[in-house]
Short mmCIF file of C-alpha atoms and ligand atoms in Angstrom, two decimals:
data_model
loop_
_atom_site.label_atom_id
_atom_site.label_comp_id
_atom_site.label_asym_id
_atom_site.label_seq_id
_atom_site.Cartn_x
_atom_site.Cartn_y
_atom_site.Cartn_z
CA UNK A 175 -12.66 -17.73 16.62
CA UNK A 176 -13.79 -15.55 19.10
CA UNK A 177 -17.66 -14.99 19.65
CA UNK A 178 -17.62 -11.69 17.33
CA UNK A 179 -21.32 -11.29 18.15
CA UNK A 180 -20.42 -7.17 19.47
CA UNK A 181 -18.20 -6.50 16.47
CA UNK A 182 -19.61 -4.84 12.99
CA UNK A 183 -19.90 -7.68 10.66
CA UNK A 184 -17.96 -5.77 8.33
CA UNK A 185 -14.92 -8.19 8.30
CA UNK A 186 -15.31 -12.28 8.40
CA UNK A 187 -11.99 -13.59 9.99
CA UNK A 188 -11.81 -17.80 9.69
CA UNK A 189 -11.30 -19.73 12.17
CA UNK A 190 -7.60 -19.01 13.54
CA UNK A 191 -6.65 -17.45 16.55
CA UNK A 192 -3.13 -15.86 16.65
CA UNK A 193 -1.68 -14.51 19.22
CA UNK A 194 1.51 -14.65 19.22
CA UNK A 195 4.22 -13.36 15.82
CA UNK A 196 7.88 -13.43 15.62
CA UNK A 197 8.97 -11.98 12.25
CA UNK A 198 7.10 -14.31 9.41
CA UNK A 199 5.86 -16.50 11.32
CA UNK A 200 2.54 -16.03 12.98
CA UNK A 201 1.91 -18.90 15.94
CA UNK A 202 -2.21 -20.17 17.43
CA UNK A 203 -3.15 -21.06 20.78
CA UNK A 204 -2.99 -24.41 19.72
CA UNK A 205 1.18 -23.48 19.23
CA UNK A 206 0.35 -23.96 15.06
CA UNK A 207 3.15 -22.21 12.71
CA UNK A 208 1.95 -20.39 10.22
CA UNK A 209 4.31 -18.79 7.49
CA UNK A 210 2.77 -15.43 7.02
CA UNK A 211 3.25 -13.75 3.30
CA UNK A 212 0.89 -11.26 3.50
CA UNK A 213 1.91 -8.92 6.99
CA UNK A 214 -1.05 -7.42 7.77
CA UNK A 215 -1.45 -6.27 4.39
CA UNK A 216 1.74 -4.62 3.15
CA UNK A 217 1.91 -3.02 6.81
CA UNK A 218 5.19 -5.18 8.85
CA UNK A 219 8.19 -4.23 7.57
CA UNK A 220 10.36 -5.31 9.63
CA UNK A 221 8.03 -8.74 10.25
CA UNK A 222 6.10 -10.00 14.14
CA UNK A 223 8.10 -8.44 17.26
CA UNK A 224 10.97 -6.70 15.63
CA UNK A 225 13.68 -6.13 18.59
CA UNK A 226 14.63 -2.82 17.13
CA UNK A 227 11.08 -1.92 16.81
CA UNK A 228 9.65 -3.32 20.39
CA UNK A 229 12.72 -1.20 22.09
CA UNK A 230 11.90 1.83 20.16
CA UNK A 231 8.29 1.75 21.58
CA UNK A 232 8.63 0.39 24.78
CA UNK A 233 11.56 3.62 25.72
CA UNK A 234 9.29 6.49 24.06
CA UNK A 235 5.89 4.49 25.94
CA UNK A 236 7.95 5.14 29.11
CA UNK A 237 8.49 8.84 28.47
CA UNK A 238 6.09 10.19 26.35
CA UNK A 239 2.89 9.58 24.80
CA UNK A 240 0.53 11.72 22.94
CA UNK A 241 0.69 15.80 23.44
CA UNK A 242 -1.36 17.20 20.42
CA UNK A 243 -0.19 18.94 17.46
CA UNK A 244 -0.96 22.01 19.60
CA UNK A 245 2.49 20.75 21.32
CA UNK A 246 6.22 20.80 19.02
CA UNK A 247 5.85 16.72 19.15
CA UNK A 248 8.67 15.36 19.58
CA UNK A 249 10.46 13.35 16.78
CA UNK A 250 7.84 14.69 13.91
CA UNK A 251 10.76 17.02 12.20
CA UNK A 252 13.35 14.59 12.28
CA UNK A 253 11.23 12.23 10.51
CA UNK A 254 10.04 14.66 8.13
CA UNK A 255 13.10 15.66 7.10
CA UNK A 256 14.41 12.21 7.15
CA UNK A 257 11.96 11.86 4.38
CA UNK A 258 12.09 14.79 2.39
CA UNK A 259 15.62 14.13 2.48
CA UNK A 260 14.99 10.95 0.50
CA UNK A 261 12.12 11.94 -2.18
CA UNK A 262 10.25 15.01 -4.08
CA UNK A 263 8.88 16.22 -1.23
CA UNK A 264 9.64 19.48 1.20
CA UNK A 265 6.58 18.38 4.07
CA UNK A 266 5.01 16.70 5.67
CA UNK A 267 1.25 16.05 7.41
CA UNK A 268 1.31 13.26 9.84
CA UNK A 269 -1.97 11.55 10.15
CA UNK A 270 -2.50 7.77 11.01
CA UNK A 271 -3.84 6.21 8.17
CA UNK A 272 -3.92 6.16 4.35
CA UNK A 273 -7.05 6.78 3.75
CA UNK A 274 -6.43 10.20 5.93
CA UNK A 275 -3.33 10.52 4.57
CA UNK A 276 -5.26 10.13 1.05
CA UNK A 277 -7.77 12.45 2.09
CA UNK A 278 -5.38 14.80 2.80
CA UNK A 279 -3.65 14.95 -0.51
CA UNK A 280 -7.16 15.48 -1.98
CA UNK A 281 -8.02 18.45 -0.01
CA UNK A 282 -4.89 19.76 -0.61
CA UNK A 283 -5.08 19.84 -4.12
CA UNK A 284 -8.66 21.67 -3.77
CA UNK A 285 -6.89 24.39 -1.39
CA UNK A 286 -4.40 24.73 -3.72
CA UNK A 287 -6.18 25.61 -6.78
CA UNK A 288 -7.91 27.81 -4.27
CA UNK A 289 -5.73 29.91 -3.45
CA UNK A 290 -4.70 30.26 -6.53
CA UNK A 291 -8.00 31.80 -7.16
CA UNK A 292 -9.21 28.87 -9.17
CA UNK A 293 -12.08 27.79 -7.85
CA UNK A 294 -13.52 25.91 -11.09
CA UNK A 295 -10.57 23.63 -10.20
CA UNK A 296 -12.41 20.94 -8.16
CA UNK A 297 -12.25 17.48 -10.64
CA UNK A 298 -10.27 14.63 -9.34
CA UNK A 299 -9.26 12.11 -11.90
CA UNK A 300 -8.79 8.58 -11.08
CA UNK A 301 -8.42 5.09 -12.25
CA UNK A 302 -10.35 1.78 -12.72
CA UNK A 303 -8.79 -1.17 -9.80
CA UNK A 304 -7.92 1.71 -7.82
CA UNK A 305 -8.71 1.91 -4.07
CA UNK A 306 -7.61 5.17 -1.86
CA UNK A 307 -9.16 4.01 1.02
CA UNK A 308 -12.40 4.17 3.10
CA UNK A 309 -13.08 7.54 3.79
CA UNK A 310 -16.23 9.35 2.00
CA UNK A 311 -13.28 11.37 0.26
CA UNK A 312 -11.56 8.28 -0.55
CA UNK A 313 -14.12 6.02 -1.56
CA UNK A 314 -15.58 8.29 -4.17
CA UNK A 315 -11.96 8.75 -5.50
CA UNK A 316 -11.39 5.07 -5.52
CA UNK A 317 -11.83 3.11 -9.21
CA UNK A 318 -14.26 0.45 -7.74
CA UNK A 319 -18.33 1.26 -7.23
CA UNK A 320 -18.46 -0.94 -4.50
CA UNK A 321 -16.70 1.03 -2.62
CA UNK A 322 -19.39 3.81 -2.90
CA UNK A 323 -22.56 1.73 -2.68
CA UNK A 324 -24.89 2.68 -0.53
CA UNK A 325 -22.66 6.19 0.58
CA UNK A 326 -24.20 8.67 -2.01
CA UNK A 327 -24.86 10.36 -3.04
CA UNK A 328 -21.54 10.21 -4.92
CA UNK A 329 -19.39 13.92 -4.18
CA UNK A 330 -19.02 16.11 -6.98
CA UNK A 331 -15.67 16.36 -9.49
CA UNK A 332 -14.30 12.79 -8.76
CA UNK A 333 -13.93 10.54 -12.37
CA UNK A 334 -12.53 7.57 -13.21
CA UNK A 335 -11.06 6.69 -16.24
CA UNK A 336 -10.16 2.69 -17.31
CA UNK A 337 -6.76 2.26 -16.88
CA UNK A 338 -4.18 2.72 -19.49
CA UNK A 339 -6.48 4.54 -21.45
CA UNK A 340 -4.79 7.36 -23.38
CA UNK A 341 -7.67 9.11 -25.15
CA UNK A 342 -10.02 8.96 -22.53
CA UNK A 343 -7.57 10.78 -20.27
CA UNK A 344 -6.44 13.90 -22.84
CA UNK A 345 -9.69 13.93 -23.39
CA UNK A 346 -10.78 14.94 -19.88
CA UNK A 347 -8.22 17.13 -19.47
CA UNK A 348 -9.52 20.47 -19.17
CA UNK A 349 -8.89 23.93 -16.99
CA UNK A 350 -11.24 22.05 -14.24
CA UNK A 351 -9.05 19.93 -13.23
CA UNK A 352 -7.39 19.94 -9.70
CA UNK A 353 -5.54 16.60 -10.06
CA UNK A 354 -4.75 12.76 -11.32
CA UNK A 355 -4.75 10.24 -8.29
CA UNK A 356 -3.30 6.84 -9.13
CA UNK A 357 -1.37 4.39 -7.15
CA UNK A 358 2.67 3.99 -9.23
CA UNK A 359 1.56 -0.44 -8.00
CA UNK A 360 -1.94 -0.57 -8.09
CA UNK A 361 -2.59 -2.99 -4.49
CA UNK A 362 -5.64 -3.70 -3.99
CA UNK A 363 -6.94 -3.74 -8.03
CA UNK A 364 -4.18 -6.71 -8.75
CA UNK A 365 -0.74 -5.75 -8.19
CA UNK A 366 -0.92 -3.51 -11.50
CA UNK A 367 2.50 -1.95 -11.99
CA UNK A 368 1.69 1.64 -14.22
CA UNK A 369 4.76 1.43 -16.88
CA UNK A 370 7.28 4.23 -16.59
CA UNK A 371 6.62 6.26 -19.66
CA UNK A 372 3.12 5.95 -18.23
CA UNK A 373 3.50 7.37 -14.81
CA UNK A 374 5.92 10.35 -17.18
CA UNK A 375 3.04 11.27 -19.25
CA UNK A 376 0.86 11.65 -16.39
CA UNK A 377 3.42 14.41 -15.53
CA UNK A 378 3.58 15.87 -18.73
CA UNK A 379 0.00 16.37 -19.15
CA UNK A 380 -0.41 17.65 -15.63
CA UNK A 381 2.48 20.25 -15.89
CA UNK A 382 0.65 21.11 -19.48
CA UNK A 383 -2.93 21.88 -17.58
CA UNK A 384 -1.68 23.10 -14.79
CA UNK A 385 -3.29 19.57 -12.59
CA UNK A 386 -1.58 18.02 -9.60
CA UNK A 387 -0.48 14.60 -10.01
CA UNK A 388 -0.92 12.83 -6.59
CA UNK A 389 0.60 9.77 -6.22
CA UNK A 390 -1.37 6.82 -3.41
CA UNK A 391 2.03 5.00 -2.26
CA UNK A 392 0.56 3.24 0.91
CA UNK A 393 0.47 0.06 -0.39
CA UNK A 394 3.48 0.60 -3.09
CA UNK A 395 5.53 2.85 -0.43
CA UNK A 396 7.66 2.27 1.79
CA UNK A 397 10.67 -0.08 0.51
CA UNK A 398 7.97 -2.44 -0.31
CA UNK A 399 9.21 -2.23 -4.43
CA UNK A 400 12.15 -2.67 -3.74
CA UNK A 401 12.81 1.42 -3.64
CA UNK A 402 12.05 3.79 -0.80
CA UNK A 403 9.23 4.74 -2.88
CA UNK A 404 7.88 2.83 -5.87
CA UNK A 405 7.61 5.84 -8.02
CA UNK A 406 11.42 6.04 -7.66
CA UNK A 407 12.36 3.35 -9.95
CA UNK A 408 11.78 5.92 -13.14
CA UNK A 409 13.35 9.06 -13.72
CA UNK A 410 10.96 12.02 -14.89
CA UNK A 411 7.77 11.10 -12.75
CA UNK A 412 7.49 12.73 -9.47
CA UNK A 413 4.45 13.96 -7.58
CA UNK A 414 3.21 16.45 -6.52
CA UNK A 415 1.15 14.95 -3.31
CA UNK A 416 1.63 11.91 -2.02
CA UNK A 417 -0.16 9.37 0.38
CA UNK A 418 1.76 7.00 3.03
CA UNK A 419 0.85 5.07 5.61
CA UNK A 420 1.13 1.22 5.76
CA UNK A 421 4.80 -0.54 5.84
CA UNK A 422 5.95 3.07 7.28
CA UNK A 423 4.95 2.41 10.69
CA UNK A 424 6.13 -1.29 10.81
CA UNK A 425 2.29 -2.02 12.53
CA UNK A 426 1.61 0.67 14.30
CA UNK A 427 -0.74 3.53 12.75
CA UNK A 428 0.78 6.16 11.04
CA UNK A 429 0.54 7.73 7.53
CA UNK A 430 1.76 10.71 6.27
CA UNK A 431 0.80 12.73 3.31
CA UNK A 432 4.08 14.80 1.80
CA UNK A 433 3.58 17.40 -0.68
CA UNK A 434 6.20 20.31 -2.50
CA UNK A 435 6.89 23.31 -0.94
CA UNK A 436 4.59 25.15 -3.24
CA UNK A 437 1.62 23.18 -2.67
CA UNK A 438 2.16 21.82 0.75
CA UNK A 439 2.64 25.65 2.20
CA UNK A 440 -1.06 26.45 0.96
CA UNK A 441 -2.19 24.70 4.10
CA UNK A 442 -2.04 27.32 6.22
CA UNK A 443 -3.33 26.94 10.52
CA UNK A 444 -6.99 26.41 10.45
CA UNK A 445 -7.03 24.10 7.09
CA UNK A 446 -6.21 20.89 8.78
CA UNK A 447 -5.61 18.75 11.68
CA UNK A 448 -5.48 15.27 13.64
CA UNK A 449 -5.67 14.49 16.95
CA UNK A 450 -3.52 11.35 17.08
CA UNK A 451 -1.81 12.68 13.81
CA UNK A 452 2.41 11.68 14.55
CA UNK A 453 2.29 11.52 17.99
CA UNK A 454 5.40 10.35 20.11
CA UNK A 455 5.03 6.82 19.87
CA UNK A 456 4.30 6.18 16.00
CA UNK A 457 6.94 8.96 16.05
CA UNK A 458 9.68 6.74 17.58
CA UNK A 459 8.32 3.57 15.75
CA UNK A 460 8.37 5.59 12.16
CA UNK A 461 11.94 6.73 12.54
CA UNK A 462 13.77 3.25 13.59
CA UNK A 463 11.35 1.45 10.66
CA UNK A 464 12.87 4.24 8.04
CA UNK A 465 16.07 3.42 9.85
CA UNK A 466 15.78 0.64 7.58
CA UNK A 467 14.25 1.26 5.04
CA UNK A 468 15.79 4.06 3.88
CA UNK A 469 19.07 2.06 4.51
CA UNK A 470 20.54 1.43 0.84
CA UNK A 471 22.32 -1.76 2.04
CA UNK A 472 18.67 -3.24 3.07
CA UNK A 473 17.48 -2.19 0.28
CA UNK A 474 20.03 -3.69 -1.80
CA UNK A 475 19.65 -7.13 -0.08
CA UNK A 476 15.41 -6.99 -0.26
CA UNK A 477 16.53 -6.49 -4.39
CA UNK A 478 18.60 -9.79 -3.95
CA UNK A 479 15.92 -11.64 -2.33
CA UNK A 480 13.26 -10.40 -4.37
CA UNK A 481 14.59 -11.42 -8.05
CA UNK A 482 15.58 -15.18 -6.42
CA UNK A 483 11.61 -15.16 -5.44
CA UNK A 484 10.36 -14.20 -8.40
CA UNK A 485 12.19 -16.49 -10.38
CA UNK A 486 10.83 -19.25 -8.30
CA UNK A 487 7.32 -18.38 -9.11
CA UNK A 488 8.24 -17.57 -12.67
CA UNK A 489 9.10 -21.00 -12.60
CA UNK A 490 5.67 -21.91 -11.61
CA UNK A 491 3.84 -20.17 -13.63
CA UNK A 492 5.52 -20.61 -16.58
CA UNK A 493 6.66 -23.94 -16.51
CA UNK A 494 5.37 -26.37 -12.95
CA UNK A 495 1.45 -25.33 -13.28
CA UNK A 496 0.45 -22.51 -16.45
CA UNK A 497 -3.07 -24.54 -16.55
CA UNK A 498 -3.38 -23.26 -13.07
CA UNK A 499 -1.24 -19.47 -13.33
CA UNK A 500 -1.48 -16.78 -15.64
CA UNK A 501 1.34 -15.09 -15.02
CA UNK A 502 3.55 -13.10 -12.48
CA UNK A 503 2.39 -10.05 -11.34
CA UNK A 504 3.76 -6.62 -8.99
CA UNK A 505 6.95 -6.05 -8.49
CA UNK A 506 9.77 -6.33 -5.76
CA UNK A 507 8.23 -8.06 -2.32
CA UNK A 508 4.53 -6.79 -3.29
CA UNK A 509 4.03 -9.55 -5.61
CA UNK A 510 1.66 -12.65 -6.62
CA UNK A 511 0.28 -14.61 -9.18
CA UNK A 512 -3.24 -13.82 -11.71
CA UNK A 513 -4.71 -17.33 -11.85
CA UNK A 514 -6.53 -19.31 -13.60
CA UNK A 515 -8.70 -20.65 -11.10
CA UNK A 516 -10.69 -19.04 -8.22
CA UNK A 517 -7.92 -17.01 -6.59
CA UNK A 518 -10.13 -17.87 -3.30
CA UNK A 519 -9.34 -21.41 -3.19
CA UNK A 520 -6.04 -20.76 -3.59
CA UNK A 521 -6.11 -18.81 -0.62
CA UNK A 522 -8.23 -21.22 1.51
CA UNK A 523 -5.58 -24.27 -0.11
CA UNK A 524 -2.62 -22.33 1.09
CA UNK A 525 -4.05 -21.03 4.19
CA UNK A 526 -5.20 -24.14 6.48
CA UNK A 527 -3.76 -26.90 4.88
CA UNK A 528 -0.28 -25.81 4.23
CA UNK A 529 -0.35 -22.70 7.33
CA UNK A 530 0.59 -20.36 4.51
CA UNK A 531 -1.21 -17.00 4.76
CA UNK A 532 -1.31 -15.23 1.07
CA UNK A 533 -3.73 -12.56 0.35
CA UNK A 534 -5.42 -11.85 -2.76
CA UNK A 535 -6.91 -8.64 -4.84
CA UNK A 536 -8.44 -7.34 -8.15
CA UNK A 537 -8.35 -9.90 -11.18
CA UNK A 538 -7.88 -12.47 -9.43
CA UNK A 539 -4.91 -12.05 -8.35
CA UNK A 540 -3.42 -14.06 -4.93
CA UNK A 541 -1.09 -11.22 -2.89
CA UNK A 542 2.32 -12.04 -1.46
CA UNK A 543 3.87 -9.33 1.06
CA UNK A 544 6.36 -10.21 3.11
CA UNK A 545 8.40 -8.66 5.60
CA UNK A 546 11.30 -6.74 4.16
CA UNK A 547 13.89 -8.39 5.68
CA UNK A 548 12.67 -11.90 4.37
CA UNK A 549 15.36 -14.46 4.06
CA UNK A 550 16.25 -16.69 0.93
CA UNK A 551 15.01 -19.72 3.23
CA UNK A 552 12.03 -17.81 4.05
CA UNK A 553 11.24 -17.47 0.68
CA UNK A 554 12.44 -21.04 -0.22
CA UNK A 555 9.88 -22.22 1.96
CA UNK A 556 6.95 -19.94 0.88
CA UNK A 557 8.18 -21.73 -2.62
CA UNK A 558 8.01 -25.05 -1.24
CA UNK A 559 4.92 -24.37 0.49
CA UNK A 560 2.84 -22.92 -3.50
CA UNK A 561 3.71 -25.88 -5.05
CA UNK A 562 2.73 -28.58 -2.02
CA UNK A 563 -0.98 -25.88 -3.33
CA UNK A 564 -0.75 -26.30 -6.79
CA UNK A 565 0.32 -30.03 -6.37
CA UNK A 566 -2.55 -30.69 -4.11
CA UNK A 567 -5.20 -28.96 -6.65
CA UNK A 568 -3.61 -30.62 -9.38
CA UNK A 569 -4.02 -34.22 -7.69
CA UNK A 570 -7.91 -33.66 -6.15
CA UNK A 571 -8.73 -32.54 -10.03
CA UNK A 572 -9.57 -29.21 -9.79
CA UNK A 573 -9.15 -27.71 -13.43
CA UNK A 574 -9.76 -23.88 -13.87
CA UNK A 575 -11.60 -21.63 -15.63
C1 LIG B 112 -4.89 0.26 2.10
C2 LIG B 112 -4.64 1.36 1.17
C3 LIG B 112 -5.70 2.60 1.69
C4 LIG B 112 -6.15 3.20 2.58
O1 LIG B 112 -5.21 2.80 3.86
P1 LIG B 112 -5.89 2.57 5.61
O2 LIG B 112 -4.66 2.71 5.56
O3 LIG B 112 -6.80 0.81 5.31
O4 LIG B 112 -6.46 3.86 5.63
C5 LIG B 112 -5.53 3.40 0.28
N1 LIG B 112 -4.36 3.52 -0.16
C6 LIG B 112 -4.23 2.09 -0.75
C7 LIG B 112 -3.09 2.28 -2.09
C8 LIG B 112 -4.07 1.15 0.02
O5 LIG B 112 -3.66 -0.21 -0.24
#
């Protein structure tokens, strides 16, 4: 690993220097190949260096990079329309990251009530274990006090409730609630999908109390769970606002906030902005990513591959290594194990001894998020590498507990 003396010590990467990527494979400077099943944490939607994305980016790079939103940026309306036609939404605001996309859902929710003369509605209800990003509002909305530690004072109006505690939620619903924010599949918190009736219940509760429902699909959106957005698995569970990022840019920094006409239209000139948001390069890449994840055939194939992969993981959890694995977590290609041994051990053995890259998540989970165009063969290779990891732990006498 290179010298990092001049970099903020916020990250602690292993001593591997990747220099090149192709599909689900990464190569380091020694020429060693690693199977990448974390994809920049759910970002590299089509794997590394996908020819269609390289083509879209380089073609746009030769034409026009950046204009500022003081002008009409090529590609914005077309991409916004594509996402709106495929979802609940009527309006899109382009930003650069998930945190920014979340930040705008929160601002818009408060502004919506403000415009209706209901200024007391400032409460934002979130849930334990949730992760909404690292900006000041996002860490206040997130359900993990560590993200806020040392960054006080806590902003007024942010409340976190236990995950799945219906009584706590109804008790909190009053006429000061601006919005509820939730990840339809919790990513960082441990790959926990929210059950259908819970999302439907949240929708109903928000309607009854005049509050808005915000989904954070930064991690579970962009086709990751086998639908364009995770909540689209369910009927009658649409949000008013949604934050998207990570996979929608396929590795190019991009995020956006989506809203219904009623809600999005309150953000009139002067209320919000972004210098880079939705620049021409991001739009070119984002449009190409959408060509894939917006396509039914691509999704059908993804769901087939994901189902087979999940079956392999279930077999490992239930038959082969129940002493190490408590169960399978997640949905589609955002999937992993809840473990009985520390997740860090499994992740590190996988990486260092088997050149297999996976992530960790809260609640002692190992997380996988391979490229969405991953093949059956590549998933089989991943399963065999996982098998090697647990077999090695068994040989070495690693004990759970
Ligand atoms: C990653 C993530 C974010 C933050 O996105 P950034 O691009 O890192 O700002 C927000 N919400 C969820 C659910 C995420 O997974």
